[in-house]
Amino acid sequence: MDLTVEGLSHRYGDTEVLRDVSLDIPAGRIVCIVGPSGCGKSTLLRMIGGLERPTVGAVMQRGAPPRGSLNPLTFVFQDFALLPWRTVDGNVSLVLEDHALSRAERRTIIDDVLARTRLTDFAGALPRQLSGGMKQRVAIARALAVNPAVMLMDEPLSALDAQTRELLMDDLVALWLRERFTAVYVTHNLAEAVRLGHRVVVLSRRPGRIREVVEIDAPLDARGAMEDVQSHLWGLMRDEARAADAELLDG
Amino acid sequence: MADSRPVPFRGGGFVARPRRWVGVAVIVAIVLAIELGLRMGWMSRLTLPLPSDVAGTFVQLWDTGLLFKHLIPSLSRLAVGATLGALAGIGVGTLIGLFSLARAGLVPLVAAIFPIPKIALLPLFVIWFGIGEPSKYALIAFGTFTPMVVATYGAVDNVDRTLIRMGQSFGLSWGSIVRKIVLPGAMPGILSGLRIGLAISIILLVAAEMLGATYGIGAYILEAGSLYDLERLFAGVVILSLLGVLTSAAIGLLERRLLRWRV
């Protein structure tokens, strides 16, 4: 299943957040969206996932989601969004309970995704007992459980420390090499973007427009720091980021 | 170095630490001081009854079986009234928290009802429900209802919106979101509302029993009070205090069980 964003614009009251964004998200690829803070990248992601309605334009699905996909467009949130009163097991189970699955089927899915995210030993733990990196792995396991067609990741590593971020990036790369999932990955971290993205979309500051789309052809498992790409991206963003930083929040 | 001193510590205090028996010790000390003061003549015998006499009255109540004759109707009134009021309050509070229309329509109404001393409405309840048990249930329920509504909708408002958005993003049904995300998330606030609600329900229980009840702690206290029988009056008051301590402990237990997930 492919997604296309067609001429999307959005405003909150008088503030224009996004202006005429058109974007192609082909199946099996990771599209990273980068941009200065407040450029509307998270808003764009929420619209792609159907959590918010754009003022103008639309997001279209092309083709049917794969068979057995319980929730084609699935989010991974920056702050994990785990239910603190449910165990790791229960948090994954939550998203399966509304589907017509037998107890055994549900059990199989949960065991499978926990194994894939190396969480089997922590199935009975509560979120407060887990480190940030583990919490995000639970959130990823939960996303995998519904067998998504597209994963919508909203700064999934931004709440984590630098070391955990490295580890989880390795995890994501390994996961993609195995499963070739489709993802839209919003981040402000250029290192993450060049490490994980097949295509990096650079948004300008508010109102967010597409500045440039950078294709990165190197395979995910053979990427270094890609400093030339990073500095090219940073060159595109530097002045915008500085201007965005100097803006008054409610101005 | 010639002059080396340890860095002075200045980080202590401002942390609540559990001190289990201090609360009991304070009460025991006060009771002992009163007993001693009355016996030694530092205080006039008219100011307070002798704590040992109150204890004697208590034993007498127990021996004659009168204790349970008063306690059981009171407890059942409390149970029925508080349960009805708490359930209705949680229900209405949840509706207010979930629906803007309910909020717009009911919040001003609740604000208007909250400050009314419910005891003032007892005659009204007697007209509606008769002099028997139902009017007492209604009064207690009504008194528990308002604080529960306010606590519940506040608690629902405070549920982490990102969790609700998460539920929506996974396509959870509305009912699932309410049952599995909103209500558990509101539970801490609902339980602290229950603490206040139950304390109010004990106050109203006594008020209701003072008007037209043969048996019940309120009736017992009223009778003792009109005879200026301070020993019996205080025995009744002690029962009420114990009731308050017990309900508070029960909610504490409930909190530890239901809110184990909290840090």
XYZ file of C-alpha atoms in Angstrom, chain A residues 36-213:
178
model
C 12.978 23.238 12.233
C 10.857 23.052 15.360
C 7.288 24.204 14.911
C 7.297 23.642 11.140
C 4.244 21.415 11.314
C 5.935 18.074 10.763
C 4.085 16.345 13.572
C 0.828 17.889 12.356
C 1.563 16.512 8.899
C 2.130 13.059 10.376
C -1.125 13.175 12.337
C -2.942 14.056 9.110
C -1.297 11.181 7.272
C -2.539 8.906 10.052
C -6.051 10.336 10.062
C -5.876 11.854 13.543
C -6.355 15.371 12.240
C -8.220 16.809 9.253
C -6.335 19.111 6.865
C -7.921 22.441 5.884
C -7.138 21.854 2.195
C -5.940 18.777 0.354
C -6.080 15.103 1.187
C -4.056 12.038 2.023
C -4.794 9.122 -0.314
C -4.153 5.402 0.092
C -3.319 3.552 -3.078
C -3.831 -0.171 -3.131
C -5.199 -2.391 -0.403
C -3.358 -2.875 2.868
C -1.749 -6.317 3.163
C -4.050 -9.131 4.271
C -4.089 -9.572 8.006
C -3.269 -5.944 8.692
C -5.379 -5.038 11.716
C -4.525 -1.345 11.714
C -2.931 -0.210 8.438
C -1.756 3.198 9.685
C -0.064 2.749 13.039
C 1.641 5.378 15.174
C 4.713 5.211 17.365
C 4.693 8.238 19.657
C 7.531 10.292 21.051
C 6.377 9.830 24.646
C 5.628 6.109 24.146
C 1.939 6.430 25.162
C 1.934 3.213 27.189
C -0.851 2.613 29.682
C 0.949 2.800 33.044
C -1.562 0.422 34.667
C -0.950 -2.373 32.190
C 2.058 -4.634 31.974
C 4.156 -4.915 28.822
C 2.017 -7.872 27.855
C -1.208 -5.995 28.600
C -0.133 -2.957 26.616
C 0.388 -5.056 23.521
C -2.798 -6.980 24.196
C -4.787 -3.704 24.382
C -4.592 -3.065 20.651
C -5.672 -6.633 19.807
C -8.649 -6.869 22.161
C -11.023 -5.022 19.858
C -10.390 -7.427 16.988
C -12.058 -10.765 16.489
C -9.149 -12.938 17.529
C -9.248 -16.046 19.640
C -7.331 -16.048 22.895
C -4.753 -18.379 21.364
C -4.275 -16.205 18.272
C -3.807 -13.164 20.434
C -1.294 -15.021 22.593
C 0.675 -16.062 19.501
C 0.853 -12.499 18.185
C 1.923 -11.083 21.539
C 4.607 -13.718 22.048
C 5.852 -13.167 18.516
C 6.200 -9.378 18.711
C 7.733 -9.497 22.173
C 10.308 -11.970 20.864
C 11.021 -9.774 17.846
C 11.666 -6.770 20.076
C 13.567 -8.885 22.637
C 11.079 -8.173 25.401
C 9.947 -11.717 26.216
C 11.603 -11.630 29.649
C 9.849 -8.393 30.550
C 6.285 -9.367 29.632
C 5.100 -8.978 33.225
C 6.805 -5.651 33.954
C 4.930 -2.369 34.405
C 6.001 0.654 32.322
C 7.372 2.483 35.366
C 9.893 -0.314 35.868
C 11.295 0.087 32.354
C 13.958 2.414 30.970
C 13.029 4.860 28.219
C 14.536 2.678 25.522
C 12.624 -0.370 26.720
C 9.387 1.616 26.816
C 9.862 2.635 23.218
C 10.574 -0.972 22.297
C 7.259 -1.925 23.915
C 5.569 0.764 21.824
C 7.225 -0.645 18.709
C 6.155 -4.166 19.667
C 2.609 -2.866 20.097
C 2.764 -1.264 16.658
C 4.066 -4.459 15.099
C 1.300 -6.492 16.729
C -1.379 -4.962 14.501
C 0.695 -5.724 11.423
C 0.716 -2.180 10.035
C 0.989 -1.291 6.374
C 2.666 2.005 7.281
C 4.328 2.921 10.565
C 3.981 6.584 11.459
C 6.791 7.444 13.823
C 6.603 10.817 15.567
C 10.113 11.577 16.857
C 10.277 8.100 18.390
C 13.812 8.528 19.707
C 13.695 12.149 20.836
C 12.825 11.386 24.442
C 15.796 9.032 24.803
C 19.431 9.635 25.668
C 22.090 9.493 22.960
C 23.290 5.973 23.732
C 19.839 4.432 23.856
C 19.050 6.245 20.628
C 21.995 4.543 18.903
C 20.880 1.135 20.142
C 17.298 1.642 19.033
C 18.395 2.902 15.620
C 20.329 -0.346 15.179
C 17.170 -2.202 16.230
C 15.066 -0.318 13.695
C 17.557 -0.955 10.899
C 17.645 -4.663 11.743
C 13.865 -4.741 11.850
C 13.552 -3.013 8.480
C 16.091 -5.360 6.876
C 13.950 -8.277 8.047
C 10.509 -6.967 7.302
C 10.870 -4.078 4.815
C 8.128 -2.121 6.510
C 6.911 1.225 5.222
C 7.404 4.162 7.535
C 7.049 7.895 7.789
C 9.602 9.030 10.336
C 9.382 12.539 11.718
C 12.494 13.827 13.446
C 14.534 16.955 14.030
C 17.687 14.871 14.315
C 19.562 14.799 11.006
C 21.728 11.843 12.052
C 18.572 9.738 12.490
C 17.227 10.932 9.163
C 20.296 9.945 7.145
C 20.664 6.715 9.041
C 17.114 5.467 8.512
C 15.640 7.361 5.585
C 15.499 6.250 1.983
C 14.060 9.626 1.268
C 14.475 12.721 3.411
C 11.885 15.461 3.067
C 13.079 18.852 4.294
C 10.328 21.210 5.421
C 10.769 24.949 5.741
C 9.782 26.778 8.899
C 6.176 27.717 9.473
C 4.190 27.633 7.269
C 5.827 24.331 6.379
C 6.524 23.832 2.687
C 8.729 21.224 1.093
C 12.203 22.743 0.629
C 13.812 19.731 -0.908
C 13.486 15.965 -1.121
